[in-house]
Coordinates of C-alpha atoms in Angstrom, one line a residue:
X1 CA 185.9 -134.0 -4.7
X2 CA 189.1 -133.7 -7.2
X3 CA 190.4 -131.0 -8.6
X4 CA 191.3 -131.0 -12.4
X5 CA 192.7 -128.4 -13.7
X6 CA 194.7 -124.8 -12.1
X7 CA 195.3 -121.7 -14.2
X8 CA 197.3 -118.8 -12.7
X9 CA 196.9 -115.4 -14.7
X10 CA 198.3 -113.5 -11.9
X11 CA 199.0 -114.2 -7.9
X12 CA 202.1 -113.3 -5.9
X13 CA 205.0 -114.3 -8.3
X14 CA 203.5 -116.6 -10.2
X15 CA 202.0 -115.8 -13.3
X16 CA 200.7 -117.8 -16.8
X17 CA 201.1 -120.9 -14.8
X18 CA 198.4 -123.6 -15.9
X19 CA 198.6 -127.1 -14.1
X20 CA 196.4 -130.4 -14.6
X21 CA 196.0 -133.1 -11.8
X22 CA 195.7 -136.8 -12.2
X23 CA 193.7 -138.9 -10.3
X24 CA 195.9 -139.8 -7.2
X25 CA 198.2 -138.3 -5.1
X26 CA 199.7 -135.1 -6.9
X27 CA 203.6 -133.9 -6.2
X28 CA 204.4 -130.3 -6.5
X29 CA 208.1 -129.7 -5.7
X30 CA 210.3 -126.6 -6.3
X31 CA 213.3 -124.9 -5.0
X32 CA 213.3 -122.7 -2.0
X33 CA 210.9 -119.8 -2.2
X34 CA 209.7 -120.6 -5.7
X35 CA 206.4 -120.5 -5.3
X36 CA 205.1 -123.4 -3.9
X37 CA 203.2 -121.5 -0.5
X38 CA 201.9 -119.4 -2.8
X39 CA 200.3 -121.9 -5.2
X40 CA 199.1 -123.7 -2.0
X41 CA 197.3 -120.4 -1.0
X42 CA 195.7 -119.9 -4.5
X43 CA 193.4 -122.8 -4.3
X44 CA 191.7 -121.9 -1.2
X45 CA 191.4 -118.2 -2.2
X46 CA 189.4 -119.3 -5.8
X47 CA 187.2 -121.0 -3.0
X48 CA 186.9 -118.5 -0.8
X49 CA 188.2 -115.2 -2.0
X50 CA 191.0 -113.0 -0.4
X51 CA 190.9 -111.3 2.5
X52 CA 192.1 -108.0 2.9
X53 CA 191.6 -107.8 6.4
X54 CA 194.9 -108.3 8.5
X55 CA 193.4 -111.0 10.9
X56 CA 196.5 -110.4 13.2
X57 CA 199.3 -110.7 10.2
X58 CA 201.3 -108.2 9.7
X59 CA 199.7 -107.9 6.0
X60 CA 197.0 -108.5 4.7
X61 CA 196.6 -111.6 2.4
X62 CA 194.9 -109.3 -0.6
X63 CA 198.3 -107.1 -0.1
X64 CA 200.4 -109.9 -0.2
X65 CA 199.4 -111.6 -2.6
X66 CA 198.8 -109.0 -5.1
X67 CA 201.3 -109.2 -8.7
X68 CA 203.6 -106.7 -8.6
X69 CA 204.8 -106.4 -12.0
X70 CA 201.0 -106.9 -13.5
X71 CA 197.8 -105.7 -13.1
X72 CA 196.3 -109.2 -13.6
X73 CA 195.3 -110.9 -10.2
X74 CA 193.1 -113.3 -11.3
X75 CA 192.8 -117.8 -11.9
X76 CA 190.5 -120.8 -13.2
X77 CA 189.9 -123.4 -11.1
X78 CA 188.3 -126.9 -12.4
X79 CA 186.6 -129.1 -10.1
X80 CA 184.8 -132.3 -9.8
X81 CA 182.6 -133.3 -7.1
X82 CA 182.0 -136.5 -6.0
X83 CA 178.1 -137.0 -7.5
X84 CA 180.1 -136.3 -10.7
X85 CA 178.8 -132.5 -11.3
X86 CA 181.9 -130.6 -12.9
X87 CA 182.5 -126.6 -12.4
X88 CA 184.5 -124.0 -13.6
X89 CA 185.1 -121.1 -11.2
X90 CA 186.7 -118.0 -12.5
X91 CA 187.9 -115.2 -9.9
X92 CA 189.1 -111.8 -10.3
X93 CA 190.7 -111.0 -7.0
X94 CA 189.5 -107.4 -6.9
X95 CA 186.2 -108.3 -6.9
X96 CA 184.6 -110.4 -4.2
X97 CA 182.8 -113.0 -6.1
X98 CA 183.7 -115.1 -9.2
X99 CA 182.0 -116.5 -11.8
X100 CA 180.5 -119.7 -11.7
X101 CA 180.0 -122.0 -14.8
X102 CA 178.4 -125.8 -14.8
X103 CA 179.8 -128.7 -17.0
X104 CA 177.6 -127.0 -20.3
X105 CA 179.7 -123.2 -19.4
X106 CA 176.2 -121.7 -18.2
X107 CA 177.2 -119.1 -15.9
X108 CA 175.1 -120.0 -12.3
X109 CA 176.7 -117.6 -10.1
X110 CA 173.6 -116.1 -8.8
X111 CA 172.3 -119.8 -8.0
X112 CA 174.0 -119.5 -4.9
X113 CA 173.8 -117.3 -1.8
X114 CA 176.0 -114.1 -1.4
X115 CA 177.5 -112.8 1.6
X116 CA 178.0 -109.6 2.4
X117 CA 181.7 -110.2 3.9
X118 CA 182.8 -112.9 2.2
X119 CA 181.0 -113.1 -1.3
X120 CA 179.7 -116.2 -3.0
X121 CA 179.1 -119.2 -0.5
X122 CA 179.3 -121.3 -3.5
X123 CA 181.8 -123.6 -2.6
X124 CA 180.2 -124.1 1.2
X125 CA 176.9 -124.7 -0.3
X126 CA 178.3 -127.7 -2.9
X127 CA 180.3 -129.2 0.2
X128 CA 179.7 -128.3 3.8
X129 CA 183.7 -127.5 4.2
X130 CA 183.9 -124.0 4.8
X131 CA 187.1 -121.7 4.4
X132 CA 188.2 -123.3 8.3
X133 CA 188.0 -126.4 7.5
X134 CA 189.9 -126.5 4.3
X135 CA 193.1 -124.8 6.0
X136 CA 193.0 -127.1 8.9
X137 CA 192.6 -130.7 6.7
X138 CA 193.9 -129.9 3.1
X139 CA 196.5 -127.4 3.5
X140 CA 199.6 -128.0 5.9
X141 CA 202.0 -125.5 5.7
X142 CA 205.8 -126.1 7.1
X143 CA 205.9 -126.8 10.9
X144 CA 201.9 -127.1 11.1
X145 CA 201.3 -130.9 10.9
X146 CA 199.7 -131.0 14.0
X147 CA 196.3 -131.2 14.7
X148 CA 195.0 -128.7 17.0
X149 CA 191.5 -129.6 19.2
X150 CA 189.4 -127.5 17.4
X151 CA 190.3 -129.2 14.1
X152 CA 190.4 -132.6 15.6
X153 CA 187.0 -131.7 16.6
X154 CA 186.0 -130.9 13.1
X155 CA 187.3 -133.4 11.8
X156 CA 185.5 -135.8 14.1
X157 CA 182.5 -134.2 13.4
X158 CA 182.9 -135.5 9.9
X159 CA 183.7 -139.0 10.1
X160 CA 180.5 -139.3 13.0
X161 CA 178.5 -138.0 10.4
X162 CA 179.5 -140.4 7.7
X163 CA 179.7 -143.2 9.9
X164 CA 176.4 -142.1 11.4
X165 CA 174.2 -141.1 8.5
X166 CA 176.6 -142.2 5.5
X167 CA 177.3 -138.0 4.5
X168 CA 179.6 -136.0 5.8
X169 CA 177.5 -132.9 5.0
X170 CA 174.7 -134.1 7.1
X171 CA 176.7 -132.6 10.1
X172 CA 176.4 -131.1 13.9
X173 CA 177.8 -128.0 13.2
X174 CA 175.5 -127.4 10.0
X175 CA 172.5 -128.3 12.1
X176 CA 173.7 -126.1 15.1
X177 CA 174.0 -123.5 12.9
X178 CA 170.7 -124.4 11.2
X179 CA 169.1 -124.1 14.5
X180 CA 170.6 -120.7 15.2
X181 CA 169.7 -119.8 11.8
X182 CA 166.2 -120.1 12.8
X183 CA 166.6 -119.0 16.0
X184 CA 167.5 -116.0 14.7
X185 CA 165.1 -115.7 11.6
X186 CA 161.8 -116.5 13.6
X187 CA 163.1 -115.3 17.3
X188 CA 166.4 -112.9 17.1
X189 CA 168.6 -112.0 19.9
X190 CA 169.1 -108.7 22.0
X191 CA 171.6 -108.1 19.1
X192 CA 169.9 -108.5 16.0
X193 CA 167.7 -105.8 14.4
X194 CA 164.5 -106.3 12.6
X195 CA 164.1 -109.4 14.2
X196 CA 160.6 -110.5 15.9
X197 CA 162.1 -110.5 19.3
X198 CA 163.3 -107.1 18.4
X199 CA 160.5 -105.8 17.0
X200 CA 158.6 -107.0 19.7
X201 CA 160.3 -105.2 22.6
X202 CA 160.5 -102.1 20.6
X203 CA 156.7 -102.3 19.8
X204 CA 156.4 -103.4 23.7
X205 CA 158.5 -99.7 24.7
X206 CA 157.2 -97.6 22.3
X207 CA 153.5 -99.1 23.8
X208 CA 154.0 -98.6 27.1
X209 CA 156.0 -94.6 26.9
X210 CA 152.3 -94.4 24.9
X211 CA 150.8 -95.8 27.7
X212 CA 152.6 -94.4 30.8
X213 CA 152.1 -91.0 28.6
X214 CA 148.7 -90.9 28.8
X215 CA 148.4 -92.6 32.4
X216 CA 147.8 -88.8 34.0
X217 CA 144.3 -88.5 31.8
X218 CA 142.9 -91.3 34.1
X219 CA 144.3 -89.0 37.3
X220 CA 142.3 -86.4 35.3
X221 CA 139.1 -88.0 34.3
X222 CA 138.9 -89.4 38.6
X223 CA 139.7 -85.1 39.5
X224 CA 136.8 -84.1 36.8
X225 CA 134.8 -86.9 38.2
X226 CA 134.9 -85.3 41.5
X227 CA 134.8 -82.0 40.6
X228 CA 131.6 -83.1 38.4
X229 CA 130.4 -84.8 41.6
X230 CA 130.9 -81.7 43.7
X231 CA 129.6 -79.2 40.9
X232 CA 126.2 -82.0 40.3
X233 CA 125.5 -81.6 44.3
X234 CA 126.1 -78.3 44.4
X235 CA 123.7 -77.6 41.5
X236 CA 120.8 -79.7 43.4
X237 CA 121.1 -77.9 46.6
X238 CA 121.2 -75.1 44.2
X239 CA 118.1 -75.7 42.4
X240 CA 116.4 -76.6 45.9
X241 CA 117.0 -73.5 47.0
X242 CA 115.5 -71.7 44.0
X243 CA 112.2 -74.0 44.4
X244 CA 112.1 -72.4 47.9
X245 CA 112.4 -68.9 46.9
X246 CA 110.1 -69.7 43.5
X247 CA 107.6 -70.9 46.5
X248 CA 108.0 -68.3 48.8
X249 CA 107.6 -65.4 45.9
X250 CA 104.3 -67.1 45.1
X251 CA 103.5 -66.8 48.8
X252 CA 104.7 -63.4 48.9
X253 CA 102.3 -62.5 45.7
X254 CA 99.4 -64.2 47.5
X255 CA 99.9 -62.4 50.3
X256 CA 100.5 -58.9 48.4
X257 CA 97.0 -59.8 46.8
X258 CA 95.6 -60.5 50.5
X259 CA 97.0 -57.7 51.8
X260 CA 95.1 -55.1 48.7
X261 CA 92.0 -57.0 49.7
X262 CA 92.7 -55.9 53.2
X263 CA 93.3 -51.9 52.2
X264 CA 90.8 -52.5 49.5
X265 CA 88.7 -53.2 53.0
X266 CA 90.2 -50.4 55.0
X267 CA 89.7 -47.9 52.4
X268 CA 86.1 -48.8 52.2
X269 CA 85.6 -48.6 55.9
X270 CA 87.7 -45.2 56.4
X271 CA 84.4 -44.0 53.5
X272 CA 82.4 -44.9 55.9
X273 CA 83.7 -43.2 58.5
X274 CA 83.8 -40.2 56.1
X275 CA 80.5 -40.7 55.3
X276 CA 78.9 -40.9 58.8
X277 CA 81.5 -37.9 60.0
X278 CA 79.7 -36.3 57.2
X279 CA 76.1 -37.1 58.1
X280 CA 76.5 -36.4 61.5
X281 CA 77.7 -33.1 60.7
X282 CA 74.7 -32.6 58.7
X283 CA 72.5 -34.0 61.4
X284 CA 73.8 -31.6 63.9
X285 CA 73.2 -28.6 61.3
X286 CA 70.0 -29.8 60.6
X287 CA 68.9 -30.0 65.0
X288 CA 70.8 -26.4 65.2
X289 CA 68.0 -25.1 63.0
X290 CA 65.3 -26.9 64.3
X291 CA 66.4 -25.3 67.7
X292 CA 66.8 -22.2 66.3
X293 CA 63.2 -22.5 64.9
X294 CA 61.9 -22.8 68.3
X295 CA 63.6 -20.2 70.2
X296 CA 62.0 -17.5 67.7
X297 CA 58.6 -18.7 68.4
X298 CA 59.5 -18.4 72.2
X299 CA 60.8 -14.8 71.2
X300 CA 57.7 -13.7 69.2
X301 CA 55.4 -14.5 72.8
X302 CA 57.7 -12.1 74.9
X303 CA 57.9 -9.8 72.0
X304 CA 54.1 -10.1 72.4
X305 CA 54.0 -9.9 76.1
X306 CA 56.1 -6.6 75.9
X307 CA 53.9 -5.1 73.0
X308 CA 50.6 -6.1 75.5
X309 CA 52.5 -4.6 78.3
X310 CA 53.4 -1.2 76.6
X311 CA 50.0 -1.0 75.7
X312 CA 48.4 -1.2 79.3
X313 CA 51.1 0.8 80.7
X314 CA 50.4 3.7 77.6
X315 CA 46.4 3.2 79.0
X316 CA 47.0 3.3 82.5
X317 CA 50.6 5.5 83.0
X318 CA 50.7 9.3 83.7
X319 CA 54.2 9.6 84.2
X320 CA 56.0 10.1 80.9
X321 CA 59.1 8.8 81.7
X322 CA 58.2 5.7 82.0
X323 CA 55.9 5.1 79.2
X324 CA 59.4 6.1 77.5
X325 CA 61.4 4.0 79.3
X326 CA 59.1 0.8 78.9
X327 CA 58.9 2.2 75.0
X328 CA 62.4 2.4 74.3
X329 CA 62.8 -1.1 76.0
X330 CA 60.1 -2.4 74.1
X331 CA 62.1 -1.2 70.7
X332 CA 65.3 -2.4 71.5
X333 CA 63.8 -5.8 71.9
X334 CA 61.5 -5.6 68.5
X335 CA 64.9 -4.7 67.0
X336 CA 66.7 -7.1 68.1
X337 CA 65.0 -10.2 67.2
X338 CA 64.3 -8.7 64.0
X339 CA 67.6 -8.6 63.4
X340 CA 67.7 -12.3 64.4
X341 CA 64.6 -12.9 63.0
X342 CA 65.9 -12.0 59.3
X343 CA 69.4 -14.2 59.9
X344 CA 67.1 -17.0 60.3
X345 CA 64.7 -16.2 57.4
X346 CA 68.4 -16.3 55.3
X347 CA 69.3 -19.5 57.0
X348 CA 65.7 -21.1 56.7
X349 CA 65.7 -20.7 52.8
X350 CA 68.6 -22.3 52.8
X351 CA 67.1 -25.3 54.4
X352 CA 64.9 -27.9 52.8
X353 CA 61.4 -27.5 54.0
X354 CA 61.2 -31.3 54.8
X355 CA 64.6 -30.7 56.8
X356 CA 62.7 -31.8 59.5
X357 CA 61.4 -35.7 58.3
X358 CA 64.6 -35.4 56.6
X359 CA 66.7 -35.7 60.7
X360 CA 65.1 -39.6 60.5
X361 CA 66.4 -40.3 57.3
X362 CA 69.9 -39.0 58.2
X363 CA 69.9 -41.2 61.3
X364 CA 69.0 -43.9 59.7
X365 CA 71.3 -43.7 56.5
X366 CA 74.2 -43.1 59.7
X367 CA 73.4 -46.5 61.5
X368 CA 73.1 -48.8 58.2
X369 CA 76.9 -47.0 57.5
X370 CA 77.7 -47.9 60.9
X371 CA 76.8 -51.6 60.8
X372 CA 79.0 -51.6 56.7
X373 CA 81.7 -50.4 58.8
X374 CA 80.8 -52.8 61.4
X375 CA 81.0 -55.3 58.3
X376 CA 83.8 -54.4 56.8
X377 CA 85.3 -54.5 60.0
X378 CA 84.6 -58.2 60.6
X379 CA 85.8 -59.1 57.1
X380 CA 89.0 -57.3 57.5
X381 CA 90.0 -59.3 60.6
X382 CA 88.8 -62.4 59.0
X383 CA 90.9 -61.6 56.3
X384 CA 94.1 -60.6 58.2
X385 CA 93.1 -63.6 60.4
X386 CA 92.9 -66.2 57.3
X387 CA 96.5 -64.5 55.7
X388 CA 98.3 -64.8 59.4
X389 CA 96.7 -68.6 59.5
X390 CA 97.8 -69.3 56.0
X391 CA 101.0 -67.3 56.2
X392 CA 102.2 -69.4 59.1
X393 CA 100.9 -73.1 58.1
X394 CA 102.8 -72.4 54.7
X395 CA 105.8 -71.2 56.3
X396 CA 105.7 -74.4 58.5
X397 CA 104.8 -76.8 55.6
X398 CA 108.1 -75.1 54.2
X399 CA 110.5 -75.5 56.9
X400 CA 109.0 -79.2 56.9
X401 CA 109.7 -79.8 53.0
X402 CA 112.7 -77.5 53.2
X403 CA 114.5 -78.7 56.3
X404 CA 117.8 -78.3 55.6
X405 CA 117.8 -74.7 54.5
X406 CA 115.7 -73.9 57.8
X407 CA 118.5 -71.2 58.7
X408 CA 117.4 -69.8 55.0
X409 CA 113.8 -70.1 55.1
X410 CA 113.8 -67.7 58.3
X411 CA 115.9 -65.5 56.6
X412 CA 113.5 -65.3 53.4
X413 CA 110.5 -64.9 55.2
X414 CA 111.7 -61.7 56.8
X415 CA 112.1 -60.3 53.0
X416 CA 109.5 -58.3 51.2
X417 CA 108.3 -59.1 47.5
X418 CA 111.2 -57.1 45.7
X419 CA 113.8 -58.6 47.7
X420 CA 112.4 -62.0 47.2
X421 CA 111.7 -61.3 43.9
X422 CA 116.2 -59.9 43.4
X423 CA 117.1 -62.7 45.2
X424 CA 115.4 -65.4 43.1
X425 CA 117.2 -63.9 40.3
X426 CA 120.5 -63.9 41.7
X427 CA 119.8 -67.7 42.6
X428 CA 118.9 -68.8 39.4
X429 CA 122.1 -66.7 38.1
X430 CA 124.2 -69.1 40.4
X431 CA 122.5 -72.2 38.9
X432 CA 123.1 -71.1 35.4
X433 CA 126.7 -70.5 36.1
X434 CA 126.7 -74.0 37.9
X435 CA 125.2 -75.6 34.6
X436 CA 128.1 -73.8 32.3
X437 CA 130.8 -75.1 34.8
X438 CA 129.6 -78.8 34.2
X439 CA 129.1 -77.7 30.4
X440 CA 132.2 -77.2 30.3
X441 CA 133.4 -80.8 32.2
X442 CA 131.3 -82.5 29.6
X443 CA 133.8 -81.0 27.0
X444 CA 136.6 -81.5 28.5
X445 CA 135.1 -85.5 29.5
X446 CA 134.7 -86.0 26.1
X447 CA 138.5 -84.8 25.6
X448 CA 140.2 -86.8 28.2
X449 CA 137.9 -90.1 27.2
X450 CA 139.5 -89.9 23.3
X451 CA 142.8 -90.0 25.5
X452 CA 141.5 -93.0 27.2
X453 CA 140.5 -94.8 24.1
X454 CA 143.8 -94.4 22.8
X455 CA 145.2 -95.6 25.6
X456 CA 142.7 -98.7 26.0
X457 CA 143.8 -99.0 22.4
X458 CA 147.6 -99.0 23.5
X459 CA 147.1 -101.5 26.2
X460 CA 144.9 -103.8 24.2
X461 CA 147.8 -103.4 21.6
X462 CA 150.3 -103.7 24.4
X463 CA 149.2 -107.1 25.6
X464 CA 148.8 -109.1 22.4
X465 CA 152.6 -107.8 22.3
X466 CA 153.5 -109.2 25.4
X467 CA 151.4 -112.3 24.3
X468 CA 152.9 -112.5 21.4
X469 CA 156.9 -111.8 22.9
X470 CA 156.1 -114.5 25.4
X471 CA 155.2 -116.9 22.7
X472 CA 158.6 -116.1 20.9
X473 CA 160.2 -116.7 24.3
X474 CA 158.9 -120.0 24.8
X475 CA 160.1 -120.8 21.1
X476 CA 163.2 -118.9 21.8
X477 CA 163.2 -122.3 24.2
X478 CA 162.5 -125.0 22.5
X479 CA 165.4 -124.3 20.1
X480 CA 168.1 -123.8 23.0
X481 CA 166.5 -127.5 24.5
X482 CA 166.6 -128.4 20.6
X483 CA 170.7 -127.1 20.7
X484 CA 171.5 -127.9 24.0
X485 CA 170.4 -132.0 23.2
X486 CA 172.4 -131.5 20.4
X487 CA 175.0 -130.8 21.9
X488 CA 175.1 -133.2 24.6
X489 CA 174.2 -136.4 21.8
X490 CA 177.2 -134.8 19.7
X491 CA 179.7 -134.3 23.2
X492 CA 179.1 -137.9 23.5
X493 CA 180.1 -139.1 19.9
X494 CA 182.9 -137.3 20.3
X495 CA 184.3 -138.7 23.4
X496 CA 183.2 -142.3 21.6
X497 CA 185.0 -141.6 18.2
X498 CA 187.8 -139.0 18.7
X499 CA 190.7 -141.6 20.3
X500 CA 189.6 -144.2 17.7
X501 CA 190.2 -141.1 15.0
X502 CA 193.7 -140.3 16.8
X503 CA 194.8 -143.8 16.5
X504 CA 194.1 -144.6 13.1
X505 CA 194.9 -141.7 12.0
X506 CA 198.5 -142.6 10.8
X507 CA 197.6 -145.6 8.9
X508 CA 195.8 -143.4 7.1
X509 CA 198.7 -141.6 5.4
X510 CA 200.5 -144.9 4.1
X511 CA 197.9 -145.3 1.5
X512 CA 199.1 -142.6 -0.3
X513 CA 201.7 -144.1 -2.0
X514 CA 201.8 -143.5 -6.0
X515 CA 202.7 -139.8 -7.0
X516 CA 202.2 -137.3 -9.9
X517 CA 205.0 -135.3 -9.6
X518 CA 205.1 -131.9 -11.3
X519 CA 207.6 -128.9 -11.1
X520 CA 206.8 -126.3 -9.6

């Protein structure tokens, strides 16, 4: 590369200066503090800008090199590279990049990259010498002619590439910094952002804070399993219990029907009873009279005998006094059993006149009620018999079926059909309740289990991301292996080509020999 042509509108103190270079070795020369430093700096800066940070100077290089009596800081710089191509760069120092015009004055400035410190990379991009490398090969200041390791190392960098792929540009530090370019395009370090590596730890924390967030509604879903558990076997000894009860109310109603068969049974043989109280009361009544019947007729033949008796003694007596006495005796008698004779005529009518085949009948009609009660009798211990028989195999067939609620069953038994009949319902009432409480785990199952999908959904997501970071790790390797061969293959170049470079490098300078000198 050769430059052509320099144009000064305004840098430090010099100003309108325009200056064409020939083909060799070009001599600027001036007086003390004319301006030669700063025309030296003015080349670099149209490459590479101005910085106005300090770097460690006292002032900046933007400050310093800023016209005083002028507002115009600004140059043209022409330029040929070695393929031929010709430029024209324009800069206006205030601004961080210039303009950039090919060999027809198209403007291609935006052809090349921009950076956000620096500006245009323009100058980089046509040939691999960055601002570095320019101050440490073509610009010596006073007292800085020697060559520090780092620029030796540049510079060795250079001629290994040339000698080793015939370009200069083709070189270890652009393919370092190639490799760290896509190091940290397709992996990123801890201190990039947006990066995959970046993105994929911050997609890995976020992930798991989701994950460890929702960690407790697997604690919960095991408790509500258990409680579910505990509530489900609760409910089955719960509904066992209400079989028994339904059972033993169904006994309970048989034997409330058994036991109105069995009053049913009493009632009839206390009507009986009645009954044959009755006829025997009647039968007695009915013997009184009979009785009664025959002591008149053994009245009437005394009453007879006396009548007979007064009549012989009337015949045969001649004392008065007795025929009186035997008279009167005779007529307290007569009256007598007339008076008794009319309470029986007033009974008598009452009386049926068969009252007498009627006794038989009576008898009879009191026996066959005897042998119904008899009857009834038999069938109401048969009855009781068959309940206590049934009562007791069902009770056993219970405690069999029912084993483990034994201590209950004894307790039920002893209850009578309205307290079986509260206590079912205050059972069932407990079942119900049970089947809300586990109603209401189902709800709050189907609650926790949405959490657990998400968090299935978080760990699913969480190991494709540790998948996918481990993958950028392992390419995260391959380009450190990739750098560190590098390095090694370029450490021992250097070590090969360096002394050779030191030694030569004298000889170098006595081919510069012709001169265009121009005034500065």
């Amino acid at each position: 590369m050769k430059i052509r042509n320099i144009k000064i509108n305004g840098f430090g103190k010099l100003e309108n200066r325009e200056i064409d270079l020939g083909n060799h070795v070009n001599l600027v020369y001036g007086k003390n503090e004319a301006g030669k430093t700063t025309f030296l700096k003015f080349i670099p800066s149209m490459f590479f800008g101005i910085s106005k940070n300090k770097k460690g100077k006292d002032i900046a290089d933007f400050d310093k090199y800023t016209p005083w009596g002028s507002d115009e800081f600004s140059g043209k710089i022409s330029y040929e590279l070695d393929n031929g191509d010709v430029y024209d760069v324009f800069r206006d120092f205030k601004k961080k990049s210039p303009v950039i015009y090919n060999a027809s004055k198209d403007d291609i400035s935006k052809q090349f990259n921009i950076d956000k410190t620096t500006g245009s990379e323009f100058f980089y991009e046509q040939t691999g010498i960055d601002e570095g490398l320019w101050t440490s090969t073509s610009l010596v200041e006073q007292q800085e002619v020697v060559l520090d390791n780092k620029t030796q190392n540049i510079l060795t960098q250079k001629i290994s590439n040339l000698l080793s792929t015939g370009n200069d540009n083709v070189s270890y530090q652009k393919s370092l910094d190639s490799l760290d370019k896509k190091l940290k395009e397709e992996v990123g370090t801890e201190r990039t952002v947006g990066r995959p590596i970046n993105n994929v730890n911050q997609r890995i924390k976020e992930l798991t804070e989701k994950k460890e967030m929702l960690e407790e509604y697997s604690y919960k879903k095991e408790e509500l399993e258990a409680r579910r558990i505990e509530l489900k076997e609760k409910q089955d000894k719960q509904l066992v219990k209400v079989d028994l009860i339904r059972e033993i109310k169904e006994i309970k109603e048989d034997e409330e029907l058994e036991q109105e068969k069995i009053k049913a049974k009493s009632d009839l043989k206390l009507g009986y009873e009645e009954k044959i109280k009755e006829l025997q009361k009647g039968l007695e009544f009915t013997e009184e009279i009979e009785e009664k019947g025959k002591i008149n007729v053994f009245s009437m033949l005394i009453l007879l005998t006396l009548i007979i008796i007064n009549i012989v003694v009337n015949v045969i007596s001649i004392d008065p006094v007795v025929d009186y006495i035997v008279i009167s005796i005779t007529a307290s008698y007569l009256l007598i059993r007339l008076i008794l004779f009319m309470r029986s005529r007033t009974i008598s009518k009452r009386v049926d006149s068969r009252n007498l085949s009627k006794i038989d009948r009576t008898k009879r009609e009191i026996e066959i009620n005897k042998e119904y009660k008899l009857k009834i009798d038999e069938e109401t211990k048969q009855l009781m018999s068959s309940l206590g028989n049934k009562t007791k195999t069902t009770y056993g067939l219970l405690k069999h079926r029912y084993a483990v609620l034994e201590h209950d069953i004894e307790s039920l038994v002893n209850m009578n059909f309205e307290q079986i009949k509260r206590k079912l319902e205050e059972e069932k009432n407990k079942c119900d309740s049970i089947s809300l409480q586990l109603s209401g785990l189902g709800i709050e199952e189907k609650n926790i289990i949405s959490y657990l999908d998400k968090k299935a959904s978080y760990e699913e997501g969480l190991a494709a991301s540790l998948e996918e970071k481990e993958e950028l790790l392992r390419l995260e390797n391959i380009f450190l292996l990739a750098r560190e061969s590098l390095e090694n293959a370029y450490e021992k170049m250097k070590n090969e080509i360096t002394p050779k470079f030191t030694k030569d490098l004298s000889s170098l300078v006595e081919e510069v020999s012709r001169f265009k000198i121009q005034k500065c």
